[in-house]
Coordinates of C-alpha atoms in Angstrom, one line a residue:
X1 CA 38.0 3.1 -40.7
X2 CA 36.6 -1.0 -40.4
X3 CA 35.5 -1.6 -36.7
X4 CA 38.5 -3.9 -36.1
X5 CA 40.8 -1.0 -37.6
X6 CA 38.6 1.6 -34.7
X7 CA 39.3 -1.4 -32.2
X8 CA 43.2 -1.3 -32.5
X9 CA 43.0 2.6 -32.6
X10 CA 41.3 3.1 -29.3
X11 CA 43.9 0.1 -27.8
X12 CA 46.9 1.9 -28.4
X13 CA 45.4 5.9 -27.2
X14 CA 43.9 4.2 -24.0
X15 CA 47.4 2.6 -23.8
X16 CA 48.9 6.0 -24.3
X17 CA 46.3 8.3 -22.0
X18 CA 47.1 6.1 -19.3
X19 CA 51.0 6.5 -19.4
X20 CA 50.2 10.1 -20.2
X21 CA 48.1 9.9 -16.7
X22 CA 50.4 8.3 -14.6
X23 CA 53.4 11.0 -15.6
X24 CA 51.4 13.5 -14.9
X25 CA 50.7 12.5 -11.7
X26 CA 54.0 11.6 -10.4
X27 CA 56.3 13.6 -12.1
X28 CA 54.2 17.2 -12.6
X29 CA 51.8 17.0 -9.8
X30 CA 53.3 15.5 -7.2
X31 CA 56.6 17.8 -7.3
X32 CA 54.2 20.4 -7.2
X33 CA 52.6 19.8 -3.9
X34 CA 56.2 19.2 -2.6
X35 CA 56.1 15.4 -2.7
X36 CA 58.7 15.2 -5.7
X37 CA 60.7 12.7 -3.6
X38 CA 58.0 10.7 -3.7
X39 CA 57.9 10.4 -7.8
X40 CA 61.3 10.0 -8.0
X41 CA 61.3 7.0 -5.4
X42 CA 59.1 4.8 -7.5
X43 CA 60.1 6.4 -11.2
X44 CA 62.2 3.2 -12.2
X45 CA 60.3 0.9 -11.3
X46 CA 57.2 2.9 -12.9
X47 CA 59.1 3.1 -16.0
X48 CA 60.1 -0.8 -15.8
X49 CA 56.2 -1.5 -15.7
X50 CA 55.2 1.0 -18.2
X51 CA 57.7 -0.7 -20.8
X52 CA 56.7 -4.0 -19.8
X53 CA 53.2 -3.7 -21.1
X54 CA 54.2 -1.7 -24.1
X55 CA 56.1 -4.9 -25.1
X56 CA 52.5 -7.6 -24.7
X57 CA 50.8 -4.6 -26.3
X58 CA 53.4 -4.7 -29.3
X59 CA 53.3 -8.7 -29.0
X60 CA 49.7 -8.7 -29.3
X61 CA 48.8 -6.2 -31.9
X62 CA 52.0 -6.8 -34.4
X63 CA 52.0 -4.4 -36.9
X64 CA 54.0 -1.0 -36.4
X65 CA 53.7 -1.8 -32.8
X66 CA 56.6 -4.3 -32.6
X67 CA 58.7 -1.4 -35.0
X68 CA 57.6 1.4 -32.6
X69 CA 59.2 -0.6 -29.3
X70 CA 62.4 -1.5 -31.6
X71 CA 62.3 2.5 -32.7
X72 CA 62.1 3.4 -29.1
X73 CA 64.5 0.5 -27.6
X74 CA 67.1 2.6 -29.7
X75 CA 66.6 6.2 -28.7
X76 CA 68.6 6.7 -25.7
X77 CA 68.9 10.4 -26.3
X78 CA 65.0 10.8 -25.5
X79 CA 63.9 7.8 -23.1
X80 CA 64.8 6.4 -20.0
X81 CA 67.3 3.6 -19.8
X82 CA 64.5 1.2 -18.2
X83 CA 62.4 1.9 -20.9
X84 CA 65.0 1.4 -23.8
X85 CA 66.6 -1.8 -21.7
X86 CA 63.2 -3.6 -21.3
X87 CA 62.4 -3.3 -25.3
X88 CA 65.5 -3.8 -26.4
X89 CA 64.8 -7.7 -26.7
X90 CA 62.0 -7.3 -28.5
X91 CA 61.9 -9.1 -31.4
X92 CA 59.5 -8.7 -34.8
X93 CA 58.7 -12.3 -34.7
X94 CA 54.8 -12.9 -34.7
X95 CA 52.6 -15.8 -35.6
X96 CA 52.6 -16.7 -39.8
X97 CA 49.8 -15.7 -41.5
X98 CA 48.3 -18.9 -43.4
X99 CA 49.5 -19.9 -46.4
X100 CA 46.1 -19.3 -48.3
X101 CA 46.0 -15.8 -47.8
X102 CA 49.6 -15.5 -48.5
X103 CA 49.0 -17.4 -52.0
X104 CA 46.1 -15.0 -52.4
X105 CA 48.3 -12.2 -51.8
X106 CA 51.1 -13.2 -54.2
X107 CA 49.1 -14.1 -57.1
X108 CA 47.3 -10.6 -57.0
X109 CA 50.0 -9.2 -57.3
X110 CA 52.2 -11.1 -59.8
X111 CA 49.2 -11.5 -61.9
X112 CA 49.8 -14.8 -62.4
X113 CA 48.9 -18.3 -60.0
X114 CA 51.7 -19.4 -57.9
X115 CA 52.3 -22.6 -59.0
X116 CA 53.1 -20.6 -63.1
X117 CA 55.5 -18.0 -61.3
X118 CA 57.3 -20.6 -59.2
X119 CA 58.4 -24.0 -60.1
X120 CA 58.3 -25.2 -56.3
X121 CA 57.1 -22.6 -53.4
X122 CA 57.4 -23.6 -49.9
X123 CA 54.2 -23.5 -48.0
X124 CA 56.3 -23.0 -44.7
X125 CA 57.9 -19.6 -44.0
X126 CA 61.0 -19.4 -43.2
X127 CA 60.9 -16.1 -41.1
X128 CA 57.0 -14.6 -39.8
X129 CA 57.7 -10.5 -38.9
X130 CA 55.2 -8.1 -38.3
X131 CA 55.2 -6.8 -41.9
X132 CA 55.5 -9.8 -44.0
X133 CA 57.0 -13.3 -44.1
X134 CA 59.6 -14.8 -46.2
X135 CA 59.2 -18.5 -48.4
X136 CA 61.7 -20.6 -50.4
X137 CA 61.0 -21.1 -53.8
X138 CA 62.5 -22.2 -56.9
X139 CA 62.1 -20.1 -60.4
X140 CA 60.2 -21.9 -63.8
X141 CA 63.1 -23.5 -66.2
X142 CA 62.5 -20.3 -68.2
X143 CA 63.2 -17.8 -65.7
X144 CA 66.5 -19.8 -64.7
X145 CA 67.7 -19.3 -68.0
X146 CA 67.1 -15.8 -68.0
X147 CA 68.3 -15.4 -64.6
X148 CA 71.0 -17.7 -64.3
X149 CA 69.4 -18.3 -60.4
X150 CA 67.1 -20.8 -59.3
X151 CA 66.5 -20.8 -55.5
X152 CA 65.3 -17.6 -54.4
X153 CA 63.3 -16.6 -51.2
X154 CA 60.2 -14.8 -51.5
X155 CA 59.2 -12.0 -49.3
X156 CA 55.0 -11.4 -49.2
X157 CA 53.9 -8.6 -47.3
X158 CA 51.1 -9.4 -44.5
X159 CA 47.7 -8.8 -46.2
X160 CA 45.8 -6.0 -44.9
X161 CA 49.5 -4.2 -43.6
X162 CA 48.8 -1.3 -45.3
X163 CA 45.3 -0.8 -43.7
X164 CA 47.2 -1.4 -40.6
X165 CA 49.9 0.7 -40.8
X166 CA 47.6 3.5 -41.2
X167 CA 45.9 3.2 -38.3
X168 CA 48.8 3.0 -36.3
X169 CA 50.6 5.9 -37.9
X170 CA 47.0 7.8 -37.3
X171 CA 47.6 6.8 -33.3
X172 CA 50.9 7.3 -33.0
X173 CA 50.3 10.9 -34.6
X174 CA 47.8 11.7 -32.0
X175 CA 50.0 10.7 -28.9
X176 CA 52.4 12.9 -30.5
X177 CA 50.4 16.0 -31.0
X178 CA 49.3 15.3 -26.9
X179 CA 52.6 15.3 -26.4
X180 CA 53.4 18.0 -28.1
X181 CA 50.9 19.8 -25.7
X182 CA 53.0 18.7 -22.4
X183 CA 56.3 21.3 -21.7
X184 CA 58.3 18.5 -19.9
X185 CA 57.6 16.7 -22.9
X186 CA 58.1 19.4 -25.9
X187 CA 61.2 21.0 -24.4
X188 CA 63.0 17.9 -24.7
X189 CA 61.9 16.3 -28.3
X190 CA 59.7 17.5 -31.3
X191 CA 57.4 14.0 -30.6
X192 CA 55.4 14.8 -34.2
X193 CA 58.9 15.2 -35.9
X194 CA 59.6 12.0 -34.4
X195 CA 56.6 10.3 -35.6
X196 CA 57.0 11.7 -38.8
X197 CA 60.9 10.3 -38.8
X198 CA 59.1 6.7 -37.9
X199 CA 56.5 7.2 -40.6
X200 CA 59.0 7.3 -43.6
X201 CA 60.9 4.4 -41.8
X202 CA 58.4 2.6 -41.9
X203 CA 56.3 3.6 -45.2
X204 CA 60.3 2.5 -47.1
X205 CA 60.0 -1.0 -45.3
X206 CA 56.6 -2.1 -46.9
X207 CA 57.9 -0.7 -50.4
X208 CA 59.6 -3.5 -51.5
X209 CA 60.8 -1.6 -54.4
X210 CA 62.6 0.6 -52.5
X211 CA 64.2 -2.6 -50.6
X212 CA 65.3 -3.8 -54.0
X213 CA 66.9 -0.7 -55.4
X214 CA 68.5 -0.6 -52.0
X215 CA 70.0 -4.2 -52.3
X216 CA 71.1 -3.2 -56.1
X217 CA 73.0 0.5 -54.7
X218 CA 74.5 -1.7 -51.9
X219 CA 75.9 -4.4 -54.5
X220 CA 77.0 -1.7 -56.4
X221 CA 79.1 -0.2 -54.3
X222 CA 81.0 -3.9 -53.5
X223 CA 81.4 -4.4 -57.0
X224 CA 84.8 -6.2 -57.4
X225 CA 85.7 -6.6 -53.3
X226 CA 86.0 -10.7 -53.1
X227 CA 84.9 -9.7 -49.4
X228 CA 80.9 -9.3 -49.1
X229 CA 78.4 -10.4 -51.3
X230 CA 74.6 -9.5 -51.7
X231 CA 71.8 -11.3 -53.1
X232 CA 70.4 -10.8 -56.6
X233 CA 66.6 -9.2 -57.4
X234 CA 64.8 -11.0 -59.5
X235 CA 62.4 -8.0 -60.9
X236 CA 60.3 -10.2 -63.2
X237 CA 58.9 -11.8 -59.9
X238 CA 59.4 -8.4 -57.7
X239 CA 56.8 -5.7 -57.3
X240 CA 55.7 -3.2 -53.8
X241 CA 54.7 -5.9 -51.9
X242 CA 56.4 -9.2 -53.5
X243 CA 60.0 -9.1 -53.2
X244 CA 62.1 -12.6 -55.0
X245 CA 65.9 -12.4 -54.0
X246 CA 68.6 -15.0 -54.9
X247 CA 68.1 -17.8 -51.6
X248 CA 72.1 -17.3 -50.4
X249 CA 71.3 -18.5 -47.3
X250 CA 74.6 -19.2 -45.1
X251 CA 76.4 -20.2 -42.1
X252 CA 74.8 -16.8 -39.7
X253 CA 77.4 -14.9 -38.5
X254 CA 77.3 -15.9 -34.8
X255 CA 77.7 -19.4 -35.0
X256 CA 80.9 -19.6 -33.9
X257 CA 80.4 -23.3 -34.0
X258 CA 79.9 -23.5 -37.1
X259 CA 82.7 -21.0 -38.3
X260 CA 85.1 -23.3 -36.4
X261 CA 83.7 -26.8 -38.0
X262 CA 83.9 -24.8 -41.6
X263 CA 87.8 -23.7 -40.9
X264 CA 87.1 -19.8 -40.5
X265 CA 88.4 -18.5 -37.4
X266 CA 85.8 -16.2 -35.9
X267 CA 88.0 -13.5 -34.8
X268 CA 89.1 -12.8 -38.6
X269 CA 85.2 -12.6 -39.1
X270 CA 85.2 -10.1 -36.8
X271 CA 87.6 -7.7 -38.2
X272 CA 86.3 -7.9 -41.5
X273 CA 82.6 -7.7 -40.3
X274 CA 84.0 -4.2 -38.9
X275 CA 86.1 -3.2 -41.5
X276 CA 82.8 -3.7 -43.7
X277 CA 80.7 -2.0 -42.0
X278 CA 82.9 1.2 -41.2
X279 CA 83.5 1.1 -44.9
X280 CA 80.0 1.6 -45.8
X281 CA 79.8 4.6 -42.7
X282 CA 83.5 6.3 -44.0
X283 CA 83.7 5.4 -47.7
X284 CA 80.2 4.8 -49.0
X285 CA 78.5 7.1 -47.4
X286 CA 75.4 4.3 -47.7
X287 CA 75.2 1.4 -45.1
X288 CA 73.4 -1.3 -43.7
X289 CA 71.4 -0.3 -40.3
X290 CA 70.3 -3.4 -39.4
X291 CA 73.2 -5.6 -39.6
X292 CA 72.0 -8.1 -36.6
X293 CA 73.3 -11.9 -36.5
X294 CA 70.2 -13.1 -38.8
X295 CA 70.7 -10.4 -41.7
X296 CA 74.6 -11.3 -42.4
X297 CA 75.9 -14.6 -43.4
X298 CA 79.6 -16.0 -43.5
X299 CA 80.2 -17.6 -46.8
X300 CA 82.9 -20.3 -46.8
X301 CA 84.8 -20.2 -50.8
X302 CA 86.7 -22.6 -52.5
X303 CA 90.1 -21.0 -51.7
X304 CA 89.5 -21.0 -48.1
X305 CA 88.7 -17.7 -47.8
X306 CA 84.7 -16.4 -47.2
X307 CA 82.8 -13.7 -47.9
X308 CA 80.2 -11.9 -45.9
X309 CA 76.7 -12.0 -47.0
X310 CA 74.2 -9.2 -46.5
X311 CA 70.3 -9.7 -46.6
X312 CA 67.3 -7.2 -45.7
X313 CA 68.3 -4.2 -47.1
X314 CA 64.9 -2.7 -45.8
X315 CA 66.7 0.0 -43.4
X316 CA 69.5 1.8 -44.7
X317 CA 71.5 5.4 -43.9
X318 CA 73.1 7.7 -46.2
X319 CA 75.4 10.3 -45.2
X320 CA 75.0 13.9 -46.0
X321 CA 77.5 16.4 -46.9
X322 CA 76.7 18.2 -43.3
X323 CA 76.5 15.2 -41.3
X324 CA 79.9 13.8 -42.9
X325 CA 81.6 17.1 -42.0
X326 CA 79.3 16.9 -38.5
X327 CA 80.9 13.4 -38.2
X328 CA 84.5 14.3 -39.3
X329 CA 84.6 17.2 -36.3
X330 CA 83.0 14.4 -33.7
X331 CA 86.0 11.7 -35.0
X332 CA 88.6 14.4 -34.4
X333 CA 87.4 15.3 -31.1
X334 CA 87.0 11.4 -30.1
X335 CA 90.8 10.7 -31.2
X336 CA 92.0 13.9 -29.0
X337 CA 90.0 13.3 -26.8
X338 CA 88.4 16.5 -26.9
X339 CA 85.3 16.8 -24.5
X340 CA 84.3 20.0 -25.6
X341 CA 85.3 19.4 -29.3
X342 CA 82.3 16.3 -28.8
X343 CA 79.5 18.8 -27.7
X344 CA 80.8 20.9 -30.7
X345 CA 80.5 18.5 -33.1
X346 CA 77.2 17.0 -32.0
X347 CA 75.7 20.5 -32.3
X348 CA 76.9 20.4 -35.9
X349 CA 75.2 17.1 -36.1
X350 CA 72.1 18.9 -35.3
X351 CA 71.7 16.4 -32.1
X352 CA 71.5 19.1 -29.3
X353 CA 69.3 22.7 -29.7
X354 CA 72.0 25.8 -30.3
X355 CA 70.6 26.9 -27.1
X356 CA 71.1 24.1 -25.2
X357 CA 73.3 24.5 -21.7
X358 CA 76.2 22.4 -22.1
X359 CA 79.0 22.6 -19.9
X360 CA 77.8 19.5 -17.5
X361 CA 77.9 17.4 -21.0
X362 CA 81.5 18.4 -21.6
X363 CA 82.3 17.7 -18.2
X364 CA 80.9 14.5 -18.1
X365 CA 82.5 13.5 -22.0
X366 CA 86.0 14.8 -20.4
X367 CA 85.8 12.4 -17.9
X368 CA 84.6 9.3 -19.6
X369 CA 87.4 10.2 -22.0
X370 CA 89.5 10.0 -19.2
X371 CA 88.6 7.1 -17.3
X372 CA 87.4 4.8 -20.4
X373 CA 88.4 6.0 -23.5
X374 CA 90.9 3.6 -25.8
X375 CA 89.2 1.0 -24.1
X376 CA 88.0 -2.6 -25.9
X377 CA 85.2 -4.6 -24.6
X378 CA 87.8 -6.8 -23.0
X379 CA 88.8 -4.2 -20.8
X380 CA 85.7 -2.6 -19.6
X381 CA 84.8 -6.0 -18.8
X382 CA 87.1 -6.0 -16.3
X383 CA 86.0 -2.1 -14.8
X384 CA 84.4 -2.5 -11.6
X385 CA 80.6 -1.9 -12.4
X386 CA 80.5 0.8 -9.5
X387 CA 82.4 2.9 -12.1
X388 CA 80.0 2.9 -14.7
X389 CA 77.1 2.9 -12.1
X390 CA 78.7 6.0 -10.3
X391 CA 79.5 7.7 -13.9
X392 CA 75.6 7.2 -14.6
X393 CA 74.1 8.3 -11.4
X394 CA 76.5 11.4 -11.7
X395 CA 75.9 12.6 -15.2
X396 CA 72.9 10.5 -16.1
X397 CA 70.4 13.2 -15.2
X398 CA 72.4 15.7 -17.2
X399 CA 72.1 13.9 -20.0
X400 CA 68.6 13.1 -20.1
X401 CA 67.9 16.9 -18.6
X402 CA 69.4 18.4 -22.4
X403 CA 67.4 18.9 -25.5
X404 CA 68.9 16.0 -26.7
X405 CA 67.5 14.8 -29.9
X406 CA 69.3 12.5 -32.7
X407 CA 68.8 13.2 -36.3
X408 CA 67.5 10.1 -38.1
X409 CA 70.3 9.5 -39.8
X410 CA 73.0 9.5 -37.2
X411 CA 70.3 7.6 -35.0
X412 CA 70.6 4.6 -37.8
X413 CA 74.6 5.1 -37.5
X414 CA 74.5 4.7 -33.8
X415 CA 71.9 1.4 -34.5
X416 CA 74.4 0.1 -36.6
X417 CA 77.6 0.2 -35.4
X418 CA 75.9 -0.8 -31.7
X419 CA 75.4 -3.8 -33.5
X420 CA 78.8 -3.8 -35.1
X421 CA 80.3 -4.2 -31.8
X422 CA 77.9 -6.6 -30.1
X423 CA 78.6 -8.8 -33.5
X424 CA 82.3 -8.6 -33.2
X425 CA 82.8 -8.4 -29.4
X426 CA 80.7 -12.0 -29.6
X427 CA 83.0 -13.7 -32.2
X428 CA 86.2 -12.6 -30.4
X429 CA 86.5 -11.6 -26.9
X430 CA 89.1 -9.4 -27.4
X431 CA 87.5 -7.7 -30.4
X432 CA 88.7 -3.3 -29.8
X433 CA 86.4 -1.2 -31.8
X434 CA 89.0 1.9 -31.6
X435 CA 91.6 -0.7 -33.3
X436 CA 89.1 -1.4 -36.2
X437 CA 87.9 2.4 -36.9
X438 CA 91.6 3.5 -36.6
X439 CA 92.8 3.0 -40.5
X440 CA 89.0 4.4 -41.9
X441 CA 89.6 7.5 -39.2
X442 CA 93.6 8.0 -40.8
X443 CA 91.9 7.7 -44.4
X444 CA 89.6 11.0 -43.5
X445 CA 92.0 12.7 -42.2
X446 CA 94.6 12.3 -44.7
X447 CA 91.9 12.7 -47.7
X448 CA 90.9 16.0 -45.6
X449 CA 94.0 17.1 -44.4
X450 CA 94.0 21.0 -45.0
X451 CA 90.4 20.7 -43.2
X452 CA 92.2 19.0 -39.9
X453 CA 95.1 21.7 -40.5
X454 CA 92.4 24.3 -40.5
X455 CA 90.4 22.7 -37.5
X456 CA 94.0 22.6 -35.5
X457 CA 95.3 25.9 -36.0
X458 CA 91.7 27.5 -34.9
X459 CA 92.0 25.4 -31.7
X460 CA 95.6 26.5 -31.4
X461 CA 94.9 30.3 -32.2
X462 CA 91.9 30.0 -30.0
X463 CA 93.9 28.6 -27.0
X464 CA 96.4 31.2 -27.9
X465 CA 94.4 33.7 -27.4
X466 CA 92.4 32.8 -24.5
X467 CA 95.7 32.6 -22.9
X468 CA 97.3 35.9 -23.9
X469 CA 93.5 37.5 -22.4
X470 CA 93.8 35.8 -18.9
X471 CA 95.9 37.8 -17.1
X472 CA 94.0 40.9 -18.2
X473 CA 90.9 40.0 -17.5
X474 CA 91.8 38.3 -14.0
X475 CA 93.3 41.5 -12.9
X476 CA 90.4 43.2 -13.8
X477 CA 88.1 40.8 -11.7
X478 CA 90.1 40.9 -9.0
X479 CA 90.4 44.9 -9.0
X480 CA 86.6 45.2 -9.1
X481 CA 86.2 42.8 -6.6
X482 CA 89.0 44.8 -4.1
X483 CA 86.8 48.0 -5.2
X484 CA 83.4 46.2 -4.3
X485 CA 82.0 47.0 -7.8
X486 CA 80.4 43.5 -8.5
X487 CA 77.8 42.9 -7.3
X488 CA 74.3 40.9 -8.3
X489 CA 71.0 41.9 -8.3
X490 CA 68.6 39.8 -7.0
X491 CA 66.1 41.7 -6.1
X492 CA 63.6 41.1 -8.9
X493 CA 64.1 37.4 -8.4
X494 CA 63.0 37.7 -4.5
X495 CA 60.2 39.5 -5.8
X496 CA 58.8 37.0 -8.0
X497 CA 59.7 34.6 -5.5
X498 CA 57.6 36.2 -3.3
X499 CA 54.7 36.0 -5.4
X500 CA 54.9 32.7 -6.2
X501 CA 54.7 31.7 -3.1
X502 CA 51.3 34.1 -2.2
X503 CA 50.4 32.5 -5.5
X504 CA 51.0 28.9 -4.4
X505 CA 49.5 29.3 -0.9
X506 CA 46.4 30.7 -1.7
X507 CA 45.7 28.3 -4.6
X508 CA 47.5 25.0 -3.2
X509 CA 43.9 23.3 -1.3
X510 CA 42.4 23.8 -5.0
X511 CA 44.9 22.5 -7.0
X512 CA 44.8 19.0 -4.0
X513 CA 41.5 18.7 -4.8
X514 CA 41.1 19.2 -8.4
X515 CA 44.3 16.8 -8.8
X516 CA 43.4 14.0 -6.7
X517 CA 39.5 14.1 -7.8
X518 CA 40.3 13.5 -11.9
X519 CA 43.4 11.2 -11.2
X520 CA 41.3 9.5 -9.5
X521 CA 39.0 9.7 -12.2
X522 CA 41.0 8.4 -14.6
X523 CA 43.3 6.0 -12.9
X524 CA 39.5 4.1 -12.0
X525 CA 39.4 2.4 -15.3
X526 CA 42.9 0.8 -14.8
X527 CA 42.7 0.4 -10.8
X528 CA 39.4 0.6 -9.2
X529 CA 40.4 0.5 -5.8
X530 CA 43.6 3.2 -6.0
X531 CA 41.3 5.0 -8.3
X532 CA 38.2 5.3 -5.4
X533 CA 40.7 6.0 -3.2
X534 CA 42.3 9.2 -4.8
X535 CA 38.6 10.3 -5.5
X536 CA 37.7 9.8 -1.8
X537 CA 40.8 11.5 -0.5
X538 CA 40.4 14.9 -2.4
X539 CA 37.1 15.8 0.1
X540 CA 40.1 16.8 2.5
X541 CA 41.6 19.8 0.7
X542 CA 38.0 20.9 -0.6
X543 CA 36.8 20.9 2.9
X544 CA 40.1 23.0 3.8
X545 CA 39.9 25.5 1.1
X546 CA 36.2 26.0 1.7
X547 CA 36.6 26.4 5.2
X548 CA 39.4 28.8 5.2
X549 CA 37.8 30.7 3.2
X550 CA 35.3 30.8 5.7
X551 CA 37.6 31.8 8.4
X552 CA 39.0 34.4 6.6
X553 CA 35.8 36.0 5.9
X554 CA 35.1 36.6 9.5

């Protein structure tokens, strides 16, 4: 590894030890000394801070770094909403790397000099991310002809990513198998599964081949629908890491402004944006999972009509045969309404641990269903926020309590129609997701009809016979409890009470000091004084415990 590649290696584990540190202090330590109130008291705002210099760490370094807080911004089955709500604005825009080691870059890959593969290149770039930046450029008169396309945009990866990307990967596995190591931490996600999920994210974004085959399936699969279009690949100037795509650069999506001045009222833009994109989740079975303002285009037509253009076709989902039947049982349950039906079908999706306790989470699904559900964004914009604030604080901690870990794939699902709806809900106010999913959820139903028949009379037999038990097994309950024949043992749970508490009395003074003496330790590097003063402060309990042992000696 280079000494700047070791340099960015150490950054990101002492970044990691010291959040590492500072949970175990507050939320294992602390709790076990009986000053759990005290954790909890400052855990937002720790969690705030934490995420706040994860995000000039991912600024500063680029690379994966910006990817990892975008990764994590979205998994709000694992991390805490002040984590996930300070990254989610961060954005892989970094400085552009000069244009001489770009047109080094190009030309040793295309085996050719720029100025031979390109009639005209643009020395500016219009977009600088974290993996590579993208350039206008026109084709040479010969490959026009061959193409029948001359403006193109040219996508270079960053020289030296791939060293880069290593390094980071190497990091990020490292935190993971620490993590891996910590129960609070391994009961509720497999962290080296997740960095392996990241890694192929990731190793897929700097192969622009992939990207290319990608943007050819999704074409495919519009073939003949007047409604989207996608840009062409130009392979003879495409290879891993230099992608050439047709330039079919639009009016964005959001520009309501400019919809208006071009005669396209946004709200139609809207349902078709959403009719799209659910056609690609319900039909396809292969869709677009970043589809943010800056990868789609509206394009205006000559009849009047437009058509929406897709670019970046770097992350994509595909549906499975389990997770389409995993998502069939979770759309039936959503239309009835069906709390329990959710859980079922999200353990079917694989997102929650067979063993995982899960009446709270139907409780707390029943009763969104029942205050919120069939609601558009216009309506819950007029629910009074101490709803949704007294929903979370309610249920919030049972969610975040469960093994509660989504598959990849329906993670990108999730990521994209999230962005479906903040799309649609910004070019029309009264934009109702349930509305637009309606026709795609009657589609799958009808094409699967003897499934839903099956699915409904099990649920019907199952009530059935639920009910026809009842009354036999309430009689018996309340015989044995006229006879006095239930009855709990408890006994062996007093017991081990018992000895935990011996346990924790006679070890508690060692566990003060050996706590407070190597937080101090290694809180010193990051806060000298606090550090001193934790260091300092564990001479108390070592003077106790020494002591009484003393006294208990004589």
């Amino acid at each position: 590894m280079a000494p700047a590649g070791r340099a960015r290696y150490r950054r990101i584990l002492r970044f990691a030890a010291l959040c590492l540190v500072q949970t175990w202090w507050y939320d294992l330590f602390l709790p076990r000394i009986g000053l759990r109130r005290l954790g909890e008291r400052s855990r937002s705002g720790r969690m705030r801070r934490i995420a706040h210099r994860f995000h000039a760490l991912a600024v500063d370094l680029g690379g994966l770094m910006i990817k990892v807080g975008q990764f994590m911004s979205s998994r709000l089955d694992v991390l805490p909403p002040e984590i996930t709500a300070e990254l989610e604005g961060l954005q892989d825009e970094v400085p552009p790397v000069a244009f001489a080691e770009i047109r080094s870059a190009a030309e040793a890959e295309l085996g050719v000099p720029l100025d031979r593969a390109y009639a005209w290149f643009d020395e500016n770039p219009v977009a600088a991310a974290s993996l590579g930046q993208a350039h206008r450029a026109r084709l040479v008169p010969a490959d026009v002809a061959m193409t029948g396309i001359e403006a193109v945009v040219v996508k270079v990866q960053r020289p030296g990513i791939d060293e880069v990307v290593a390094v980071d990967l190497s990091a990020l596995r490292r935190v993971a198998r620490w993590l891996s190591r910590i129960r609070l931490v391994s009961d509720r996600l497999d962290a080296p599964a997740l960095v392996e999920e990241f890694a192929t994210t990731s190793r897929e974004e700097i192969d622009y081949l992939h990207e290319a085959t990608s943007a050819e399936r999704f074409a495919a699969n519009f073939a003949g629908d007047d409604r989207v279009t996608a840009p062409e690949v130009v392979w003879e100037r495409t290879t891993r890491r230099v992608l050439t795509l047709q330039d079919v650069t639009a009016i964005k999506i959001n520009d309501v402004a400019a919809l208006r001045t071009a005669g396209i009222d946004p709200s139609v833009v809207a349902e078709a944006f959403a009719s799209v994109m659910f056609q690609q989740l319900f039909v396809h079975g292969f869709f677009h999972a970043d589809p943010h303002p800056g990868n789609v285009f509206v394009t205006p037509r000559s009849d009047g009509a437009f058509a929406l253009t897709f670019i970046d076709f770097g992350m994509m989902g595909a549906i499975d045969e389990q997770l389409r039947n995993g998502l069939r049982q979770v759309l039936l349950a959503v239309a009835a309404r069906d709390g329990k039906g959710l859980v079922d079908g999200m353990l079917g999706v694989g997102a929650l641990l067979p063993s995982a306790g899960t009446v709270e989470l139907e409780r707390a699904f029943t009763q969104l269903f029942q205050r919120f559900g069939g609601m558009g964004f216009a309506q819950l914009r007029d629910v009074d926020p101490r709803e949704f604030s007294d929903f979370a604080d309610e249920f919030g901690d049972v969610v975040r309590s469960l093994p509660f870990q989504l598959p990849e794939n329906f993670l990108l699902i999730v990521r994209a129609m999230s962005l479906t709806s903040g799309v649609c809900s910004a070019l029309d106010a009264e934009f109702n997701v349930w509305d637009a999913v309606e026709p795609f959820a009657t589609q799958i139903l009808r094409e699967q009809g003897s499934g839903v028949v099956g699915d409904l009379l099990r649920r019907a037999g199952g009530t059935m016979g639920t009910a026809w038990r009842l009354p036999g097994r309430l009689d018996g309950l309340i015989t044995r409890f006229e006879q006095g024949t239930i009855a709990v043992d408890l006994s062996r749970l007093e017991r081990r009470i018992d000895g935990l508490e011996r346990f924790a009395g006679r070890i508690l003074s060692g566990i003060l000091f050996a706590g407070l003496l190597v937080g101090g330790i290694l809180l010193r590097p990051a806060d000298d004084v606090f550090g001193i003063v934790l260091m300092s402060a564990s001479v108390v309990p070592l003077l106790h415990a020494l002591l009484a042992g003393i006294g208990r000696r004589r």
